[in-house]
Short mmCIF file of C-alpha atoms and ligand atoms in Angstrom, two decimals:
data_model
loop_
_atom_site.label_atom_id
_atom_site.label_comp_id
_atom_site.label_asym_id
_atom_site.label_seq_id
_atom_site.Cartn_x
_atom_site.Cartn_y
_atom_site.Cartn_z
CA MET A 14 -42.28 89.35 104.06
CA HIS A 15 -42.28 92.47 102.40
CA HIS A 16 -40.38 94.25 99.56
CA PHE A 17 -38.56 97.10 101.29
CA HIS A 18 -34.94 96.46 101.43
CA TYR A 19 -31.83 98.27 101.04
CA SER A 20 -29.76 97.95 97.50
CA GLY A 21 -26.45 99.87 97.00
CA GLY A 22 -26.88 101.82 100.30
CA ARG A 23 -30.49 103.34 99.30
CA LEU A 24 -33.79 101.95 100.66
CA PHE A 25 -36.06 100.52 98.17
CA CYS A 26 -39.43 99.97 97.39
CA GLU A 27 -39.56 97.28 94.86
CA GLY A 28 -37.52 98.53 91.98
CA VAL A 29 -37.81 102.36 93.29
CA ASP A 30 -35.48 104.32 95.08
CA LEU A 31 -37.69 106.02 98.09
CA ALA A 32 -35.62 108.95 97.93
CA GLU A 33 -36.49 109.27 94.45
CA ILE A 34 -40.46 109.66 95.61
CA ALA A 35 -39.54 111.37 98.57
CA SER A 36 -37.97 114.19 96.50
CA ALA A 37 -40.71 114.07 93.57
CA VAL A 38 -43.60 113.79 96.05
CA GLY A 39 -42.21 115.77 99.17
CA THR A 40 -42.42 114.29 102.71
CA PRO A 41 -44.40 113.37 104.54
CA CYS A 42 -45.80 110.52 102.29
CA TYR A 43 -47.24 107.39 102.41
CA VAL A 44 -45.53 104.64 99.96
CA TYR A 45 -47.31 101.11 99.29
CA SER A 46 -45.90 97.90 97.53
CA SER A 47 -48.54 96.29 95.38
CA ALA A 48 -45.98 93.01 95.53
CA THR A 49 -46.36 92.90 98.92
CA LEU A 50 -50.07 93.66 99.07
CA VAL A 51 -50.41 90.72 96.49
CA ARG A 52 -48.23 88.50 98.22
CA HIS A 53 -50.05 88.53 101.54
CA ALA A 54 -53.41 88.16 99.99
CA ARG A 55 -51.94 85.24 98.14
CA VAL A 56 -50.23 83.42 101.32
CA ILE A 57 -53.84 83.90 102.77
CA ALA A 58 -55.47 82.27 100.03
CA ASP A 59 -52.80 79.41 99.91
CA ALA A 60 -53.10 78.96 103.50
CA PHE A 61 -56.85 78.57 102.99
CA SER A 62 -56.90 76.44 99.82
CA GLY A 63 -59.40 73.45 100.16
CA GLN A 64 -61.42 75.41 102.61
CA ASP A 65 -64.81 77.20 101.30
CA VAL A 66 -63.19 81.02 101.89
CA LEU A 67 -64.07 84.67 101.33
CA ILE A 68 -61.23 86.99 102.03
CA ALA A 69 -63.02 90.04 103.08
CA PHE A 70 -60.12 92.90 103.16
CA SER A 71 -61.07 94.93 105.92
CA VAL A 72 -61.23 98.63 103.93
CA LYS A 73 -60.86 100.46 107.46
CA ALA A 74 -57.26 99.01 107.44
CA ASN A 75 -56.54 101.02 104.09
CA GLY A 76 -59.10 102.14 102.03
CA ASN A 77 -57.02 103.82 99.45
CA LEU A 78 -58.87 103.10 96.14
CA ALA A 79 -55.71 102.08 94.52
CA VAL A 80 -54.88 99.39 96.97
CA LEU A 81 -58.44 97.84 96.94
CA ALA A 82 -58.00 97.57 93.60
CA THR A 83 -55.01 95.86 93.80
CA LEU A 84 -56.53 93.34 96.23
CA ALA A 85 -59.72 93.54 94.19
CA GLN A 86 -57.61 91.89 91.10
CA GLU A 87 -56.51 89.23 93.49
CA GLY A 88 -60.32 88.08 94.25
CA CYS A 89 -60.52 89.94 97.37
CA GLY A 90 -63.82 91.24 98.86
CA ALA A 91 -64.10 93.45 101.01
CA ASP A 92 -65.30 94.08 105.03
CA VAL A 93 -67.02 97.59 105.27
CA VAL A 94 -68.07 99.47 108.22
CA SER A 95 -69.86 102.57 106.86
CA GLY A 96 -71.72 103.55 103.32
CA GLY A 97 -68.35 105.55 102.33
CA GLU A 98 -66.45 102.21 102.62
CA LEU A 99 -69.13 100.61 100.56
CA VAL A 100 -68.76 103.12 97.73
CA ARG A 101 -64.88 102.75 98.10
CA ALA A 102 -64.89 99.03 97.67
CA ARG A 103 -67.48 99.39 94.78
CA ARG A 104 -65.55 101.84 93.09
CA ALA A 105 -62.27 99.82 93.48
CA GLY A 106 -64.08 97.21 91.58
CA ILE A 107 -64.80 94.56 94.15
CA PRO A 108 -68.25 92.87 93.51
CA ALA A 109 -70.89 93.40 95.92
CA SER A 110 -71.44 89.62 96.22
CA LYS A 111 -68.04 89.72 97.87
CA ILE A 112 -68.78 92.56 100.63
CA VAL A 113 -69.51 91.83 104.12
CA PHE A 114 -70.94 94.97 106.38
CA SER A 115 -70.09 95.12 109.69
CA GLY A 116 -70.30 97.61 112.28
CA VAL A 117 -72.44 98.85 115.36
CA GLY A 118 -73.75 101.89 114.16
CA LYS A 119 -75.27 101.41 110.66
CA THR A 120 -77.99 103.95 109.81
CA ALA A 121 -81.23 103.30 107.56
CA ALA A 122 -79.68 104.94 104.73
CA GLU A 123 -76.64 102.89 104.73
CA MET A 124 -78.67 99.56 105.00
CA ASP A 125 -81.03 101.04 102.35
CA TYR A 126 -77.87 101.57 100.14
CA ALA A 127 -76.07 98.03 100.79
CA LEU A 128 -79.34 96.22 100.11
CA TRP A 129 -79.57 97.89 96.84
CA GLU A 130 -76.03 96.80 96.03
CA GLY A 131 -77.12 93.36 97.14
CA ILE A 132 -74.08 92.66 99.44
CA HIS A 133 -73.12 89.24 100.68
CA GLN A 134 -74.00 89.90 104.41
CA PHE A 135 -74.87 92.34 107.09
CA ASN A 136 -72.97 91.33 110.13
CA VAL A 137 -75.80 92.92 112.74
CA GLU A 138 -74.61 93.74 116.37
CA SER A 139 -77.77 94.52 118.12
CA ALA A 140 -81.67 93.74 118.51
CA ALA A 141 -82.35 97.36 117.62
CA GLU A 142 -80.34 97.19 114.31
CA LEU A 143 -82.05 94.13 113.42
CA ARG A 144 -85.14 95.22 113.78
CA LEU A 145 -84.30 98.17 111.80
CA LEU A 146 -82.78 96.21 108.89
CA SER A 147 -85.99 94.32 108.86
CA GLN A 148 -87.82 97.22 108.00
CA VAL A 149 -85.82 98.70 105.70
CA ALA A 150 -85.16 95.42 103.65
CA SER A 151 -89.39 95.09 103.96
CA ALA A 152 -89.93 98.64 102.45
CA LYS A 153 -87.42 97.63 99.72
CA GLY A 154 -88.86 94.33 99.12
CA LYS A 155 -85.72 92.57 99.67
CA THR A 156 -84.15 89.82 101.99
CA ALA A 157 -81.09 90.74 104.00
CA LYS A 158 -78.96 88.04 104.79
CA ILE A 159 -77.35 88.44 108.27
CA ALA A 160 -74.87 86.89 110.61
CA LEU A 161 -75.43 88.08 113.93
CA ARG A 162 -71.79 89.36 115.40
CA VAL A 163 -71.60 87.69 119.10
CA ASN A 164 -69.65 88.86 121.69
CA PRO A 165 -67.88 85.61 122.96
CA ASP A 166 -66.52 87.16 126.16
CA VAL A 167 -62.85 86.31 125.28
CA ALA A 168 -59.97 88.97 125.75
CA ALA A 169 -57.48 89.31 123.03
CA GLY A 170 -55.81 92.11 121.02
CA GLY A 171 -52.22 93.88 121.31
CA HIS A 172 -53.50 96.92 123.21
CA PRO A 173 -56.73 97.40 125.36
CA ASN A 174 -58.03 100.10 122.82
CA ILE A 175 -58.01 97.24 120.11
CA SER A 176 -59.51 94.52 122.31
CA THR A 177 -63.18 93.79 121.05
CA GLY A 178 -64.12 90.26 122.33
CA LYS A 179 -64.84 91.00 126.10
CA ALA A 180 -68.22 91.15 127.51
CA GLY A 181 -67.71 94.88 128.28
CA ASP A 182 -66.87 95.64 125.00
CA LYS A 183 -69.49 97.73 122.69
CA PHE A 184 -68.91 95.26 120.20
CA GLY A 185 -71.24 92.20 119.16
CA VAL A 186 -74.63 90.59 120.80
CA PRO A 187 -73.90 89.89 124.24
CA TRP A 188 -73.72 85.93 124.50
CA ALA A 189 -76.86 85.04 126.72
CA GLU A 190 -79.19 86.72 124.03
CA ALA A 191 -77.57 85.20 121.24
CA GLU A 192 -80.04 82.48 120.78
CA ALA A 193 -83.03 84.56 121.33
CA LEU A 194 -82.13 86.92 118.72
CA TYR A 195 -81.63 84.16 116.30
CA ALA A 196 -85.23 82.91 117.01
CA GLU A 197 -86.63 86.64 116.60
CA ALA A 198 -84.57 87.07 113.33
CA ALA A 199 -86.21 83.93 112.01
CA ARG A 200 -89.56 85.60 112.72
CA LEU A 201 -89.09 88.83 111.41
CA PRO A 202 -89.93 89.83 107.84
CA CYS A 203 -87.14 89.92 104.99
CA ILE A 204 -84.47 88.69 107.30
CA GLU A 205 -82.34 85.28 106.49
CA ALA A 206 -80.16 84.58 109.16
CA VAL A 207 -77.24 82.65 107.19
CA GLY A 208 -74.47 82.80 109.58
CA VAL A 209 -72.65 83.65 112.76
CA ASP A 210 -70.04 86.29 113.10
CA VAL A 211 -66.94 87.15 115.56
CA HIS A 212 -64.30 89.63 115.83
CA ILE A 213 -62.17 89.76 118.94
CA GLY A 214 -59.65 92.16 118.32
CA SER A 215 -56.39 93.26 116.41
CA GLN A 216 -52.73 92.47 116.64
CA ILE A 217 -53.60 89.48 118.24
CA GLY A 218 -50.25 87.26 118.56
CA ASP A 219 -51.46 84.13 119.89
CA LEU A 220 -53.80 81.64 118.60
CA VAL A 221 -55.22 80.29 122.04
CA PRO A 222 -58.08 83.44 122.79
CA MET A 223 -58.77 83.02 118.93
CA ARG A 224 -59.49 79.04 119.14
CA ALA A 225 -61.57 79.83 122.36
CA ALA A 226 -63.79 82.35 120.54
CA PHE A 227 -64.05 80.20 117.58
CA GLU A 228 -64.73 77.06 119.26
CA LYS A 229 -68.00 78.99 121.25
CA VAL A 230 -69.19 80.07 117.92
CA VAL A 231 -68.69 76.86 115.99
CA ALA A 232 -70.70 75.25 119.04
CA LEU A 233 -73.20 77.79 118.77
CA ALA A 234 -73.78 77.56 115.22
CA LEU A 235 -74.50 73.80 115.88
CA ARG A 236 -77.05 74.71 118.58
CA LEU A 237 -78.67 76.80 115.87
CA ARG A 238 -78.76 74.55 113.18
CA GLU A 239 -80.45 72.04 115.73
CA GLN A 240 -83.11 74.70 116.41
CA GLY A 241 -83.80 74.85 112.83
CA HIS A 242 -81.82 77.92 111.32
CA ASP A 243 -80.10 77.32 108.37
CA ILE A 244 -76.56 78.55 109.45
CA ARG A 245 -74.08 78.15 107.00
CA ARG A 246 -71.39 80.45 107.39
CA ILE A 247 -68.78 81.19 109.91
CA ASP A 248 -67.37 84.73 109.83
CA VAL A 249 -64.07 84.86 111.97
CA GLY A 250 -63.27 88.51 111.56
CA GLY A 251 -59.77 89.78 111.39
CA GLY A 252 -57.21 90.22 113.84
CA LEU A 253 -54.22 88.40 113.11
CA GLY A 254 -50.83 89.97 114.33
CA ILE A 255 -48.13 91.23 112.27
CA PRO A 256 -44.34 91.55 113.10
CA TYR A 257 -43.50 95.08 113.96
CA LYS A 258 -40.19 94.60 115.26
CA GLU A 259 -37.39 92.18 115.41
CA GLY A 260 -38.38 89.56 118.03
CA ASP A 261 -41.92 89.66 117.07
CA ALA A 262 -43.42 86.08 116.00
CA PRO A 263 -46.93 86.17 115.53
CA PRO A 264 -48.33 83.11 114.24
CA PRO A 265 -48.24 82.27 110.51
CA PRO A 266 -51.23 82.76 108.20
CA THR A 267 -50.80 78.75 108.11
CA ALA A 268 -51.06 78.00 111.54
CA TYR A 269 -54.15 80.29 112.01
CA ALA A 270 -55.75 78.35 108.68
CA ALA A 271 -54.76 75.24 110.33
CA MET A 272 -56.82 76.14 113.61
CA ILE A 273 -59.79 77.11 112.08
CA ALA A 274 -59.81 74.14 109.54
CA ASP A 275 -59.39 72.27 112.80
CA VAL A 276 -62.08 74.05 114.54
CA THR A 277 -64.80 73.76 111.78
CA LYS A 278 -63.66 70.68 109.88
CA GLY A 279 -66.46 68.45 108.31
CA LEU A 280 -69.11 70.88 109.44
CA GLY A 281 -69.67 72.30 106.04
CA PHE A 282 -69.35 76.11 106.73
CA GLU A 283 -68.59 78.71 104.26
CA LEU A 284 -65.71 80.81 105.84
CA ILE A 285 -65.26 84.61 105.76
CA LEU A 286 -62.28 86.12 106.79
CA GLU A 287 -61.82 89.84 107.64
CA PRO A 288 -58.21 90.45 107.60
CA GLY A 289 -57.05 93.99 107.24
CA ARG A 290 -53.41 94.49 108.81
CA VAL A 291 -51.77 91.08 108.05
CA ILE A 292 -52.42 92.11 104.46
CA ALA A 293 -51.77 95.81 104.28
CA GLY A 294 -49.66 97.01 107.57
CA ASN A 295 -46.00 95.74 106.45
CA ALA A 296 -47.05 96.56 102.57
CA GLY A 297 -46.57 100.36 103.54
CA VAL A 298 -44.06 102.91 104.76
CA MET A 299 -44.21 106.35 105.93
CA LEU A 300 -41.49 108.84 104.47
CA THR A 301 -40.42 111.73 106.55
CA THR A 302 -37.59 114.34 106.74
CA ALA A 303 -35.68 115.06 109.72
CA LEU A 304 -35.91 118.89 110.62
CA TYR A 305 -34.06 119.52 113.90
CA GLU A 306 -32.55 118.02 116.81
CA LYS A 307 -32.98 119.76 119.98
CA GLN A 308 -31.15 118.96 123.43
CA ALA A 309 -33.22 118.82 126.76
CA PRO A 310 -31.26 118.27 129.82
CA ASP A 311 -32.28 114.81 130.04
CA ARG A 312 -32.92 113.64 126.24
CA THR A 313 -32.50 114.43 122.54
CA PHE A 314 -35.29 115.07 120.57
CA LEU A 315 -35.22 114.05 116.81
CA ILE A 316 -38.17 116.47 115.26
CA VAL A 317 -39.59 115.33 112.00
CA ASP A 318 -41.88 116.90 109.36
CA ALA A 319 -44.54 114.15 110.23
CA GLY A 320 -46.61 114.34 112.79
CA MET A 321 -49.55 112.58 115.04
CA ASN A 322 -51.86 113.72 112.31
CA ASP A 323 -50.22 111.66 109.58
CA LEU A 324 -49.70 108.49 111.76
CA ILE A 325 -51.67 108.24 115.04
CA ARG A 326 -50.89 104.85 116.32
CA PRO A 327 -47.87 105.71 118.56
CA ALA A 328 -49.99 108.29 120.36
CA LEU A 329 -52.89 106.17 120.36
CA TYR A 330 -51.91 103.01 121.24
CA GLY A 331 -48.07 103.34 122.13
CA ALA A 332 -47.43 101.47 118.91
CA HIS A 333 -43.93 100.85 117.93
CA HIS A 334 -42.77 101.63 114.47
CA ASP A 335 -39.19 100.74 113.12
CA ILE A 336 -37.63 103.81 111.60
CA LEU A 337 -35.20 103.05 109.05
CA PRO A 338 -32.76 105.90 107.22
CA LEU A 339 -33.56 105.84 103.39
CA ALA A 340 -29.38 106.21 103.10
CA GLU A 341 -28.36 103.18 104.69
CA PRO A 342 -25.87 103.52 107.90
CA ALA A 343 -22.39 102.97 106.94
CA ALA A 344 -20.67 100.05 109.08
CA GLY A 345 -19.64 101.86 112.01
CA GLN A 346 -21.71 104.98 112.27
CA GLY A 347 -22.58 106.45 114.95
CA ARG A 348 -25.61 105.50 117.12
CA ARG A 349 -27.75 108.00 119.23
CA THR A 350 -30.39 107.55 121.43
CA TYR A 351 -33.69 109.79 120.64
CA ASP A 352 -37.07 110.93 121.26
CA VAL A 353 -38.59 110.80 117.65
CA VAL A 354 -41.36 113.65 117.63
CA GLY A 355 -43.44 115.55 115.27
CA PRO A 356 -44.48 119.21 114.70
CA ILE A 357 -48.01 119.20 116.52
CA CYS A 358 -48.97 120.99 119.43
CA GLU A 359 -49.69 117.83 121.54
CA SER A 360 -47.45 116.09 123.88
CA THR A 361 -48.51 112.60 122.60
CA ASP A 362 -47.10 113.56 119.32
CA LYS A 363 -44.23 111.14 119.72
CA PHE A 364 -43.24 108.33 117.74
CA ALA A 365 -40.40 106.99 119.56
CA THR A 366 -38.85 107.59 123.17
CA ALA A 367 -35.41 106.68 123.99
CA ARG A 368 -34.85 105.12 120.56
CA GLU A 369 -31.32 103.96 119.81
CA MET A 370 -30.73 104.57 115.80
CA PRO A 371 -27.91 105.25 113.57
CA GLU A 372 -27.01 109.27 114.03
CA VAL A 373 -29.47 111.26 112.23
CA LYS A 374 -28.75 115.10 110.58
CA ALA A 375 -31.30 117.52 109.56
CA GLY A 376 -32.48 116.96 105.98
CA ASP A 377 -31.94 113.23 106.37
CA ARG A 378 -34.97 110.96 105.04
CA LEU A 379 -36.64 108.49 107.17
CA ALA A 380 -39.08 105.58 106.93
CA PHE A 381 -41.61 104.69 109.54
CA MET A 382 -41.81 101.15 108.68
CA SER A 383 -45.31 98.88 108.85
CA ALA A 384 -47.52 101.77 108.28
CA GLY A 385 -49.82 100.43 105.76
CA ALA A 386 -52.51 99.55 107.99
CA TYR A 387 -54.28 102.09 110.23
CA GLY A 388 -51.81 104.67 109.01
CA ALA A 389 -53.17 106.85 106.17
CA VAL A 390 -56.59 106.21 107.04
CA LEU A 391 -56.62 107.85 110.34
CA SER A 392 -54.68 110.78 109.31
CA SER A 393 -56.09 114.34 109.59
CA SER A 394 -55.42 117.60 108.75
CA TYR A 395 -55.19 118.76 112.43
CA ASN A 396 -53.00 122.03 113.01
CA ALA A 397 -53.76 122.83 109.21
CA ARG A 398 -51.40 120.26 107.83
CA TYR A 399 -52.03 119.17 104.65
CA LEU A 400 -53.67 115.61 104.41
CA VAL A 401 -50.67 113.06 103.81
CA PRO A 402 -50.55 111.87 100.03
CA GLU A 403 -50.01 108.13 99.04
CA VAL A 404 -47.91 106.55 96.63
CA LEU A 405 -48.49 103.33 95.26
CA VAL A 406 -45.38 101.38 93.44
CA ASP A 407 -45.24 98.35 91.43
CA GLY A 408 -42.20 96.72 90.00
CA ASP A 409 -40.06 99.97 88.82
CA ARG A 410 -43.15 102.24 88.45
CA TYR A 411 -45.36 104.37 90.93
CA GLU A 412 -47.96 106.63 90.72
CA ILE A 413 -49.41 109.21 93.32
CA VAL A 414 -52.83 107.29 94.36
CA ARG A 415 -53.72 110.38 96.37
CA ARG A 416 -52.06 113.81 95.91
CA ARG A 417 -51.61 116.24 98.47
CA PRO A 418 -54.61 118.67 98.79
CA THR A 419 -54.11 122.44 97.54
CA PHE A 420 -54.67 125.14 100.54
CA ASP A 421 -57.53 126.04 98.85
CA GLU A 422 -59.05 122.34 98.60
CA MET A 423 -58.11 122.34 102.38
CA VAL A 424 -60.76 124.83 103.03
CA GLY A 425 -62.87 124.62 100.17
CA LEU A 426 -65.63 123.25 102.44
CA GLU A 427 -65.79 126.23 104.85
CA LYS A 428 -67.73 129.44 104.37
CA VAL A 429 -67.37 132.82 106.28
CA PRO A 430 -70.73 134.05 106.47
CA ASP A 431 -71.84 137.58 104.61
CA TRP A 432 -72.41 139.05 108.02
CA LEU A 433 -68.97 138.94 108.72
CA THR A 434 -67.44 139.92 105.31
CA MET A 435 -70.28 142.56 105.03
CA THR A 436 -68.62 144.75 107.96
CA ALA A 437 -65.05 145.28 106.28
N1 LIG B 655 -63.22 92.91 111.37
C1 LIG B 655 -63.75 94.03 112.09
C2 LIG B 655 -65.05 93.74 112.82
C3 LIG B 655 -62.75 94.75 112.87
O1 LIG B 655 -63.41 95.54 113.63
C4 LIG B 655 -61.48 95.00 112.43
C5 LIG B 655 -60.73 95.59 112.95
C6 LIG B 655 -61.13 94.11 111.43
C7 LIG B 655 -62.17 93.29 110.71
C8 LIG B 655 -59.82 93.97 110.95
O2 LIG B 655 -58.87 93.75 111.94
P1 LIG B 655 -57.14 93.41 111.48
O3 LIG B 655 -57.34 92.14 110.73
O4 LIG B 655 -56.77 94.63 110.91
O5 LIG B 655 -56.67 93.32 113.11
N2 LIG B 655 -56.62 101.46 114.56
C9 LIG B 655 -56.02 100.18 115.22
C10 LIG B 655 -56.72 98.77 114.96
C11 LIG B 655 -58.22 99.01 115.12
C12 LIG B 655 -58.74 97.66 114.45
C13 LIG B 655 -60.08 97.50 114.09
N3 LIG B 655 -61.06 96.71 114.00
C14 LIG B 655 -54.64 100.01 114.96
O6 LIG B 655 -53.80 100.92 114.25
O7 LIG B 655 -53.84 99.17 115.51
#
């Protein structure tokens, strides 16, 4: 459920007419709904009520400070994968005690900073990382609480590019090596192994592979306890899918929570969740303006002012985003079939192929739906385009929470060396 709806023939985000934002901010831009973010965070919290759970929002899905601050107010923690994401989470008011640090390539400097902050847990992904963390923690005189992220060799995820739990994936510690690495962790100074972590992919529409992975992880955790390790946390990662189009029916959070309760019940584990998409995905849209129609022999292109640099999911994963006009189509309005493309000089700069939708005229404004996760965070300024701005709506008010940069800001980090300017 989200808070984008037509009212009086106009598409609204909560109480704000999206056309008003498009005019005031310009397109392309992202718009997020506070009520939807809050609702999704609460739906998950309610589904897990009665279970000992930390909901660590996956900052990679949407790292905007205002979005993070909204979720911080709901009591969410954060799952971060870089020092930068850790700074963002802290700036947004998320306490370090609710932050877990995942990722295959943590640097010594990032470990040092996270130890200084006193984060809840490091999710360690290799033997080499574990040894370095022990050294960095020892030098600081701090103890790092860790879970090993294990690779359960279970396939899941909506697209090969977002499946992470198979043996050939770069993520996690190989299953067969996990127990030996926990034994090593017990011997290493300044390391305290407190949990087991797993994350098998994203946009998962089926609880079966998740259950298979979690059962393996719980069995491992129980074996580790028998071996004398004080394993008290299970981090189940993120990955729950969301509906992107009519007919999509991913498992509801209640079913996900019931499955996890069933797999972990009575065992005294603290749960950590790392949801990203399920909280932010349907809480955001990207607005664009139609520029031109162009007829090719076999198709009609609709060229819009947003590009793959603003929303890369269709180019990278063949992802589907519904496209809704901001002015609600009248009953009986003509329908057309378009290839919807952006202005970038890449053939993959295509948002939709042969999409049947209400007829669009140049100047019409459109919303790419379900763009709140892995949208603005993956944007770039390729083709020297302005980094896409972001807006947060709350009821009938809105605020630009990342403004469009100026051209000087865009090139502000660049320098033409003196030897090139002196020859003029
Ligand atoms: N935890 C870990 C360790 C992860 O790697 C991820 C996502 C999450 C949690 C959050 O997963 P979620 O609940 O959002 O599925 N850019 C891709 C998705 C990449 C997901 C990367 N990892 C997309 O746009 O579909």
